[in-house]
Amino acid sequence: MITQPAVKGADSELVSASWTEPEAFAQLFDRYSAMLYRYVSQRLGPGPAEDLVGETFLVAFSRRRSYDLAYQDARPWLFGILTKLISRHRRTEAARYRALLRAPVDSEVESPADRVAAGVTAQAVRSELAGALAALSAKDRDVLLLIAWGDLTYEEAARALGIPIGTVRSRLNRGRRKVRAALGDANPMEEE
């Protein structure tokens, strides 16, 4: 009789348990697949997202014995694998940003008040943001998007990319500065 592992603790415990009970690894998929899917969908669109998330977990499963159990949270590890897989799709990502840059902003609004509200949202600067992201170097874009869309901390982004935290800080600062300049030094996320 096969029993389902009852491990519901830290990610490191799930990885460790999966060495003898591979089914335990499925709990990591349950925890993080939606988060990874949202992240890759924002970067590349929904088309390749499902395949890349699946591939991320296949790679992670095959490398689970090399996971450093000192880290309880596997998110940075999974985002690191996913980011490396995304790097194979740089052309797709750049094409997506160029398409967003050319796409008209949906301006159908119902009232003048709605028009004003629409003008201050991030949607109103979609093409400028897409252009700014496309103009970033791949390394700066990876750091910026892991933190902004992946919701990773600086430390987690450093671990995901295998770089020092100081490098994360400098790439993030440079990326933010370039995006802010492309948006006319405005932050679409801040409300007045």
CSV table of N, CA and C in Angstrom, one decimal, residues 16-156:
chain,number,residue,atom,x,y,z
A,16,SER,N,13.4,17.0,1.4
A,16,SER,CA,14.1,15.9,2.0
A,16,SER,C,13.2,14.6,2.0
A,17,ALA,N,12.0,14.8,2.3
A,17,ALA,CA,11.0,13.7,2.3
A,17,ALA,C,10.9,13.1,0.9
A,18,SER,N,11.0,13.9,-0.1
A,18,SER,CA,10.9,13.4,-1.5
A,18,SER,C,12.0,12.5,-1.9
A,19,TRP,N,13.1,12.5,-1.1
A,19,TRP,CA,14.2,11.6,-1.5
A,19,TRP,C,13.8,10.2,-1.3
A,20,THR,N,13.0,9.9,-0.4
A,20,THR,CA,12.5,8.5,-0.2
A,20,THR,C,11.1,8.3,-0.6
A,21,GLU,N,10.3,9.4,-0.6
A,21,GLU,CA,8.9,9.4,-1.0
A,21,GLU,C,8.7,10.5,-2.0
A,22,PRO,N,9.0,10.1,-3.3
A,22,PRO,CA,8.9,11.2,-4.4
A,22,PRO,C,7.6,11.9,-4.4
A,23,GLU,N,6.5,11.3,-3.9
A,23,GLU,CA,5.2,12.0,-4.0
A,23,GLU,C,5.2,13.2,-3.1
A,24,ALA,N,6.1,13.4,-2.1
A,24,ALA,CA,6.1,14.5,-1.3
A,24,ALA,C,6.4,15.8,-2.1
A,25,PHE,N,7.1,15.6,-3.2
A,25,PHE,CA,7.5,16.8,-4.0
A,25,PHE,C,6.3,17.4,-4.6
A,26,ALA,N,5.2,16.7,-4.8
A,26,ALA,CA,4.0,17.3,-5.4
A,26,ALA,C,3.4,18.4,-4.5
A,27,GLN,N,3.7,18.4,-3.2
A,27,GLN,CA,3.2,19.5,-2.4
A,27,GLN,C,3.9,20.8,-2.7
A,28,LEU,N,5.2,20.7,-3.2
A,28,LEU,CA,5.8,22.0,-3.6
A,28,LEU,C,5.1,22.5,-4.9
A,29,PHE,N,4.8,21.6,-5.8
A,29,PHE,CA,4.0,22.0,-7.0
A,29,PHE,C,2.7,22.7,-6.5
A,30,ASP,N,2.0,22.1,-5.6
A,30,ASP,CA,0.7,22.6,-5.1
A,30,ASP,C,0.9,24.0,-4.5
A,31,ARG,N,2.0,24.2,-3.8
A,31,ARG,CA,2.3,25.5,-3.2
A,31,ARG,C,2.7,26.6,-4.1
A,32,TYR,N,3.5,26.3,-5.1
A,32,TYR,CA,4.1,27.3,-5.9
A,32,TYR,C,3.8,27.4,-7.4
A,33,SER,N,3.1,26.4,-7.9
A,33,SER,CA,2.9,26.4,-9.4
A,33,SER,C,2.1,27.6,-9.8
A,34,ALA,N,1.1,28.0,-9.1
A,34,ALA,CA,0.3,29.2,-9.5
A,34,ALA,C,1.1,30.5,-9.5
A,35,MET,N,1.9,30.6,-8.5
A,35,MET,CA,2.8,31.8,-8.3
A,35,MET,C,3.8,31.8,-9.5
A,36,LEU,N,4.4,30.7,-9.8
A,36,LEU,CA,5.3,30.7,-10.9
A,36,LEU,C,4.6,30.9,-12.3
A,37,TYR,N,3.4,30.4,-12.4
A,37,TYR,CA,2.7,30.6,-13.6
A,37,TYR,C,2.3,32.1,-13.8
A,38,ARG,N,1.9,32.8,-12.8
A,38,ARG,CA,1.6,34.2,-12.9
A,38,ARG,C,2.8,35.0,-13.3
A,39,TYR,N,4.0,34.6,-12.7
A,39,TYR,CA,5.2,35.3,-13.0
A,39,TYR,C,5.6,35.2,-14.5
A,40,VAL,N,5.7,33.9,-14.9
A,40,VAL,CA,6.1,33.7,-16.3
A,40,VAL,C,5.1,34.2,-17.3
A,41,SER,N,3.8,34.2,-16.9
A,41,SER,CA,2.7,34.7,-17.8
A,41,SER,C,2.9,36.2,-18.0
A,42,GLN,N,3.3,36.9,-17.0
A,42,GLN,CA,3.5,38.4,-17.1
A,42,GLN,C,4.8,38.7,-17.9
A,43,ARG,N,5.7,37.8,-17.9
A,43,ARG,CA,7.0,38.0,-18.7
A,43,ARG,C,6.8,37.6,-20.1
A,44,LEU,N,6.2,36.4,-20.3
A,44,LEU,CA,6.2,35.8,-21.7
A,44,LEU,C,4.8,35.7,-22.3
A,45,GLY,N,3.8,35.9,-21.5
A,45,GLY,CA,2.5,35.6,-21.9
A,45,GLY,C,2.0,34.2,-21.5
A,46,PRO,N,0.8,33.9,-21.6
A,46,PRO,CA,0.3,32.6,-21.1
A,46,PRO,C,0.6,31.4,-22.0
A,47,GLY,N,1.0,31.7,-23.2
A,47,GLY,CA,1.3,30.6,-24.1
A,47,GLY,C,2.4,29.6,-23.6
A,48,PRO,N,3.6,30.1,-23.3
A,48,PRO,CA,4.7,29.3,-22.9
A,48,PRO,C,4.7,29.0,-21.3
A,49,ALA,N,3.8,29.7,-20.6
A,49,ALA,CA,3.8,29.6,-19.1
A,49,ALA,C,3.6,28.2,-18.6
A,50,GLU,N,2.6,27.6,-19.1
A,50,GLU,CA,2.4,26.2,-18.5
A,50,GLU,C,3.5,25.3,-18.7
A,51,ASP,N,4.1,25.3,-20.0
A,51,ASP,CA,5.2,24.4,-20.3
A,51,ASP,C,6.4,24.8,-19.4
A,52,LEU,N,6.7,26.1,-19.2
A,52,LEU,CA,7.9,26.5,-18.4
A,52,LEU,C,7.7,26.1,-17.0
A,53,VAL,N,6.5,26.3,-16.4
A,53,VAL,CA,6.3,25.9,-15.0
A,53,VAL,C,6.5,24.4,-14.9
A,54,GLY,N,5.9,23.6,-15.8
A,54,GLY,CA,6.1,22.2,-15.7
A,54,GLY,C,7.6,21.8,-15.8
A,55,GLU,N,8.3,22.4,-16.8
A,55,GLU,CA,9.7,22.1,-16.9
A,55,GLU,C,10.5,22.5,-15.7
A,56,THR,N,10.1,23.6,-15.0
A,56,THR,CA,10.7,24.1,-13.8
A,56,THR,C,10.7,23.0,-12.7
A,57,PHE,N,9.5,22.4,-12.6
A,57,PHE,CA,9.3,21.4,-11.6
A,57,PHE,C,10.0,20.1,-12.0
A,58,LEU,N,10.1,19.8,-13.2
A,58,LEU,CA,10.9,18.6,-13.7
A,58,LEU,C,12.3,18.8,-13.4
A,59,VAL,N,12.9,19.9,-13.6
A,59,VAL,CA,14.3,20.2,-13.3
A,59,VAL,C,14.5,20.2,-11.8
A,60,ALA,N,13.6,20.8,-11.1
A,60,ALA,CA,13.8,20.8,-9.6
A,60,ALA,C,13.7,19.4,-9.1
A,61,PHE,N,12.8,18.6,-9.6
A,61,PHE,CA,12.6,17.2,-9.1
A,61,PHE,C,13.9,16.5,-9.3
A,62,SER,N,14.5,16.6,-10.5
A,62,SER,CA,15.7,15.9,-10.9
A,62,SER,C,16.9,16.4,-10.1
A,63,ARG,N,16.9,17.6,-9.6
A,63,ARG,CA,18.0,18.1,-8.8
A,63,ARG,C,17.7,18.2,-7.3
A,64,ARG,N,16.6,17.6,-6.9
A,64,ARG,CA,16.2,17.7,-5.5
A,64,ARG,C,17.2,17.3,-4.5
A,65,ARG,N,18.1,16.3,-4.8
A,65,ARG,CA,19.1,15.8,-3.9
A,65,ARG,C,20.2,16.8,-3.7
A,66,SER,N,20.3,17.8,-4.6
A,66,SER,CA,21.4,18.8,-4.5
A,66,SER,C,20.8,20.1,-3.8
A,67,TYR,N,19.5,20.1,-3.4
A,67,TYR,CA,19.0,21.2,-2.7
A,67,TYR,C,19.6,21.4,-1.4
A,68,ASP,N,20.0,22.7,-1.1
A,68,ASP,CA,20.6,23.0,0.2
A,68,ASP,C,19.5,23.1,1.3
A,69,LEU,N,19.4,22.0,2.1
A,69,LEU,CA,18.3,21.9,3.1
A,69,LEU,C,18.4,23.0,4.2
A,70,ALA,N,19.5,23.8,4.2
A,70,ALA,CA,19.6,24.9,5.2
A,70,ALA,C,18.6,26.0,4.9
A,71,TYR,N,18.1,26.0,3.6
A,71,TYR,CA,17.1,27.0,3.2
A,71,TYR,C,15.7,26.4,3.3
A,72,GLN,N,14.9,26.9,4.2
A,72,GLN,CA,13.6,26.3,4.4
A,72,GLN,C,12.6,26.6,3.3
A,73,ASP,N,12.8,27.8,2.6
A,73,ASP,CA,11.9,28.2,1.6
A,73,ASP,C,12.5,27.9,0.2
A,74,ALA,N,11.8,27.1,-0.6
A,74,ALA,CA,12.2,26.7,-1.9
A,74,ALA,C,11.9,27.7,-3.0
A,75,ARG,N,11.1,28.8,-2.7
A,75,ARG,CA,10.7,29.7,-3.7
A,75,ARG,C,11.9,30.3,-4.5
A,76,PRO,N,12.9,30.8,-3.8
A,76,PRO,CA,14.1,31.3,-4.6
A,76,PRO,C,14.7,30.3,-5.5
A,77,TRP,N,14.8,29.1,-5.1
A,77,TRP,CA,15.4,28.0,-5.9
A,77,TRP,C,14.5,27.8,-7.1
A,78,LEU,N,13.2,27.7,-6.9
A,78,LEU,CA,12.3,27.5,-8.1
A,78,LEU,C,12.3,28.7,-9.0
A,79,PHE,N,12.3,29.9,-8.5
A,79,PHE,CA,12.4,31.1,-9.3
A,79,PHE,C,13.7,31.1,-10.1
A,80,GLY,N,14.8,30.7,-9.5
A,80,GLY,CA,16.1,30.6,-10.1
A,80,GLY,C,16.1,29.7,-11.3
A,81,ILE,N,15.5,28.5,-11.1
A,81,ILE,CA,15.4,27.6,-12.2
A,81,ILE,C,14.5,28.2,-13.3
A,82,LEU,N,13.4,28.7,-13.0
A,82,LEU,CA,12.5,29.3,-13.9
A,82,LEU,C,13.1,30.5,-14.7
A,83,THR,N,13.9,31.3,-14.0
A,83,THR,CA,14.6,32.4,-14.7
A,83,THR,C,15.6,31.9,-15.7
A,84,LYS,N,16.3,30.8,-15.4
A,84,LYS,CA,17.2,30.3,-16.3
A,84,LYS,C,16.4,29.7,-17.5
A,85,LEU,N,15.3,29.1,-17.3
A,85,LEU,CA,14.5,28.6,-18.4
A,85,LEU,C,13.9,29.8,-19.3
A,86,ILE,N,13.5,30.9,-18.6
A,86,ILE,CA,13.0,32.0,-19.3
A,86,ILE,C,14.1,32.6,-20.2
A,87,SER,N,15.4,32.5,-19.7
A,87,SER,CA,16.5,33.1,-20.5
A,87,SER,C,16.6,32.5,-21.9
A,88,ARG,N,16.1,31.3,-22.1
A,88,ARG,CA,16.0,30.7,-23.4
A,88,ARG,C,15.0,31.3,-24.3
A,89,HIS,N,14.1,32.1,-23.7
A,89,HIS,CA,13.0,32.7,-24.4
A,89,HIS,C,13.1,34.2,-24.5
A,90,ARG,N,14.3,34.7,-24.4
A,90,ARG,CA,14.5,36.2,-24.4
A,90,ARG,C,13.9,36.8,-25.6
A,91,ARG,N,14.0,36.2,-26.8
A,91,ARG,CA,13.3,36.8,-28.0
A,91,ARG,C,11.8,36.9,-27.8
A,92,THR,N,11.2,35.8,-27.2
A,92,THR,CA,9.8,35.9,-27.0
A,92,THR,C,9.4,37.0,-26.1
A,93,GLU,N,10.2,37.1,-25.0
A,93,GLU,CA,9.9,38.2,-24.0
A,93,GLU,C,10.1,39.6,-24.7
A,94,ALA,N,11.2,39.8,-25.4
A,94,ALA,CA,11.4,41.1,-26.1
A,94,ALA,C,10.3,41.4,-27.1
A,95,ALA,N,9.8,40.3,-27.8
A,95,ALA,CA,8.8,40.5,-28.8
A,95,ALA,C,7.5,40.9,-28.1
A,96,ARG,N,7.2,40.3,-26.9
A,96,ARG,CA,6.0,40.6,-26.2
A,96,ARG,C,6.0,42.0,-25.7
A,97,TYR,N,7.1,42.5,-25.2
A,97,TYR,CA,7.2,43.9,-24.8
A,97,TYR,C,7.1,44.9,-26.0
A,98,ARG,N,7.6,44.5,-27.2
A,98,ARG,CA,7.5,45.4,-28.4
A,98,ARG,C,6.0,45.4,-28.8
A,99,ALA,N,5.4,44.2,-28.7
A,99,ALA,CA,3.9,44.2,-29.1
A,99,ALA,C,3.1,45.1,-28.2
A,100,LEU,N,3.4,45.0,-26.9
A,100,LEU,CA,2.7,45.8,-25.9
A,100,LEU,C,2.9,47.3,-26.2
A,101,LEU,N,4.2,47.6,-26.6
A,101,LEU,CA,4.5,49.0,-26.9
A,101,LEU,C,3.7,49.5,-28.0
A,102,ARG,N,3.4,48.7,-29.0
A,102,ARG,CA,2.6,49.1,-30.2
A,102,ARG,C,1.1,49.0,-30.0
A,103,ALA,N,0.7,48.2,-29.0
A,103,ALA,CA,-0.7,48.0,-28.8
A,103,ALA,C,-1.4,49.3,-28.2
A,104,PRO,N,-2.5,49.6,-28.8
A,104,PRO,CA,-3.2,50.8,-28.2
A,104,PRO,C,-3.8,50.5,-26.8
A,105,VAL,N,-3.8,51.5,-26.0
A,105,VAL,CA,-4.3,51.4,-24.7
A,105,VAL,C,-5.9,51.4,-24.8
A,106,ASP,N,-6.5,50.5,-24.1
A,106,ASP,CA,-8.0,50.5,-24.1
A,106,ASP,C,-8.5,51.7,-23.5
A,107,SER,N,-9.2,52.6,-24.3
A,107,SER,CA,-9.6,53.9,-23.7
A,107,SER,C,-11.1,53.9,-23.6
A,108,GLU,N,-11.8,52.8,-23.6
A,108,GLU,CA,-13.2,52.8,-23.4
A,108,GLU,C,-13.6,53.0,-22.0
A,109,VAL,N,-14.1,54.2,-21.7
A,109,VAL,CA,-14.5,54.5,-20.3
A,109,VAL,C,-15.9,55.1,-20.3
A,110,GLU,N,-16.6,55.0,-19.2
A,110,GLU,CA,-18.0,55.3,-19.2
A,110,GLU,C,-18.3,56.8,-18.8
A,111,SER,N,-17.4,57.4,-18.1
A,111,SER,CA,-17.7,58.8,-17.7
A,111,SER,C,-16.4,59.6,-17.7
A,112,PRO,N,-16.5,60.9,-17.6
A,112,PRO,CA,-15.2,61.7,-17.4
A,112,PRO,C,-14.4,61.3,-16.2
A,113,ALA,N,-15.1,61.0,-15.1
A,113,ALA,CA,-14.4,60.6,-13.9
A,113,ALA,C,-13.7,59.3,-14.1
A,114,ASP,N,-14.3,58.4,-14.9
A,114,ASP,CA,-13.6,57.1,-15.2
A,114,ASP,C,-12.3,57.4,-16.1
A,115,ARG,N,-12.4,58.4,-17.0
A,115,ARG,CA,-11.3,58.8,-17.8
A,115,ARG,C,-10.2,59.3,-17.0
A,116,VAL,N,-10.5,60.1,-16.0
A,116,VAL,CA,-9.4,60.6,-15.1
A,116,VAL,C,-8.8,59.5,-14.3
A,117,ALA,N,-9.6,58.6,-13.8
A,117,ALA,CA,-9.1,57.5,-13.0
A,117,ALA,C,-8.2,56.6,-13.9
A,118,ALA,N,-8.7,56.4,-15.1
A,118,ALA,CA,-7.9,55.5,-16.1
A,118,ALA,C,-6.5,56.2,-16.4
A,119,GLY,N,-6.5,57.5,-16.4
A,119,GLY,CA,-5.3,58.2,-16.7
A,119,GLY,C,-4.2,58.1,-15.7
A,120,VAL,N,-4.5,57.7,-14.5
A,120,VAL,CA,-3.5,57.6,-13.4
A,120,VAL,C,-3.2,56.2,-13.1
A,121,THR,N,-3.7,55.2,-13.8
A,121,THR,CA,-3.4,53.9,-13.5
A,121,THR,C,-2.2,53.4,-14.3
A,122,ALA,N,-1.6,52.3,-13.9
A,122,ALA,CA,-0.5,51.7,-14.6
A,122,ALA,C,-0.9,51.3,-16.0
A,123,GLN,N,-2.1,51.0,-16.3
A,123,GLN,CA,-2.6,50.6,-17.6
A,123,GLN,C,-2.4,51.8,-18.6
A,124,ALA,N,-2.5,53.0,-18.1
A,124,ALA,CA,-2.3,54.2,-18.9
A,124,ALA,C,-0.9,54.3,-19.4
A,125,VAL,N,0.1,53.8,-18.8
A,125,VAL,CA,1.5,53.9,-19.2
A,125,VAL,C,2.0,52.5,-19.6
A,126,ARG,N,1.1,51.6,-20.0
A,126,ARG,CA,1.5,50.3,-20.4
A,126,ARG,C,2.6,50.2,-21.5
A,127,SER,N,2.4,51.0,-22.6
A,127,SER,CA,3.3,50.9,-23.6
A,127,SER,C,4.7,51.5,-23.2
A,128,GLU,N,4.7,52.6,-22.4
A,128,GLU,CA,5.9,53.1,-21.9
A,128,GLU,C,6.7,52.1,-21.0
A,129,LEU,N,5.9,51.5,-20.2
A,129,LEU,CA,6.5,50.5,-19.3
A,129,LEU,C,7.0,49.3,-20.1
A,130,ALA,N,6.3,48.8,-21.1
A,130,ALA,CA,6.8,47.7,-21.9
A,130,ALA,C,8.1,48.1,-22.6
A,131,GLY,N,8.1,49.4,-23.1
A,131,GLY,CA,9.3,49.8,-23.8
A,131,GLY,C,10.5,49.9,-22.8
A,132,ALA,N,10.2,50.4,-21.6
A,132,ALA,CA,11.3,50.5,-20.6
A,132,ALA,C,11.8,49.1,-20.2
A,133,LEU,N,10.9,48.2,-20.1
A,133,LEU,CA,11.3,46.8,-19.7
A,133,LEU,C,12.1,46.2,-20.8
A,134,ALA,N,11.7,46.4,-22.1
A,134,ALA,CA,12.4,45.9,-23.2
A,134,ALA,C,13.8,46.5,-23.3
A,135,ALA,N,14.0,47.7,-22.9
A,135,ALA,CA,15.3,48.4,-23.0
A,135,ALA,C,16.3,48.0,-21.9
A,136,LEU,N,15.8,47.4,-20.9
A,136,LEU,CA,16.7,46.9,-19.8
A,136,LEU,C,17.5,45.8,-20.3
A,137,SER,N,18.7,45.6,-19.7
A,137,SER,CA,19.5,44.5,-19.9
A,137,SER,C,18.8,43.3,-19.3
A,138,ALA,N,19.1,42.1,-19.8
A,138,ALA,CA,18.4,40.9,-19.3
A,138,ALA,C,18.7,40.7,-17.8
A,139,LYS,N,19.9,41.0,-17.4
A,139,LYS,CA,20.2,40.8,-16.0
A,139,LYS,C,19.5,41.8,-15.1
A,140,ASP,N,19.4,43.1,-15.5
A,140,ASP,CA,18.6,44.0,-14.7
A,140,ASP,C,17.1,43.7,-14.7
A,141,ARG,N,16.6,43.3,-15.9
A,141,ARG,CA,15.2,42.9,-16.0
A,141,ARG,C,14.9,41.7,-15.1
A,142,ASP,N,15.7,40.7,-15.0
A,142,ASP,CA,15.5,39.6,-14.2
A,142,ASP,C,15.4,40.0,-12.7
A,143,VAL,N,16.3,40.8,-12.2
A,143,VAL,CA,16.3,41.2,-10.8
A,143,VAL,C,15.0,42.1,-10.6
A,144,LEU,N,14.7,43.0,-11.4
A,144,LEU,CA,13.6,43.9,-11.2
A,144,LEU,C,12.3,43.1,-11.2
A,145,LEU,N,12.1,42.2,-12.1
A,145,LEU,CA,10.9,41.4,-12.2
A,145,LEU,C,10.8,40.3,-11.1
A,146,LEU,N,11.9,39.8,-10.7
A,146,LEU,CA,11.8,38.8,-9.6
A,146,LEU,C,11.3,39.5,-8.3
A,147,ILE,N,11.7,40.7,-8.1
A,147,ILE,CA,11.3,41.5,-6.9
A,147,ILE,C,9.9,42.1,-7.1
A,148,ALA,N,9.6,42.6,-8.3
A,148,ALA,CA,8.3,43.3,-8.5
A,148,ALA,C,7.2,42.3,-8.7
A,149,TRP,N,7.4,41.3,-9.6
A,149,TRP,CA,6.4,40.4,-10.0
A,149,TRP,C,6.5,39.1,-9.2
A,150,GLY,N,7.7,38.7,-8.9
A,150,GLY,CA,7.9,37.4,-8.2
A,150,GLY,C,7.7,37.6,-6.7
A,151,ASP,N,7.7,38.8,-6.2
A,151,ASP,CA,7.6,39.1,-4.8
A,151,ASP,C,8.7,38.5,-3.9
A,152,LEU,N,9.9,38.4,-4.5
A,152,LEU,CA,11.0,37.9,-3.7
A,152,LEU,C,11.7,39.1,-3.0
A,153,THR,N,12.3,38.8,-1.9
A,153,THR,CA,13.2,39.8,-1.2
A,153,THR,C,14.5,39.9,-1.9
A,154,TYR,N,15.3,40.9,-1.5
A,154,TYR,CA,16.6,41.0,-2.1
A,154,TYR,C,17.4,39.7,-1.9
A,155,GLU,N,17.4,39.2,-0.7
A,155,GLU,CA,18.1,38.0,-0.4
A,155,GLU,C,17.7,36.8,-1.2
A,156,GLU,N,16.3,36.7,-1.4
A,156,GLU,CA,15.8,35.6,-2.2
A,156,GLU,C,16.2,35.7,-3.7
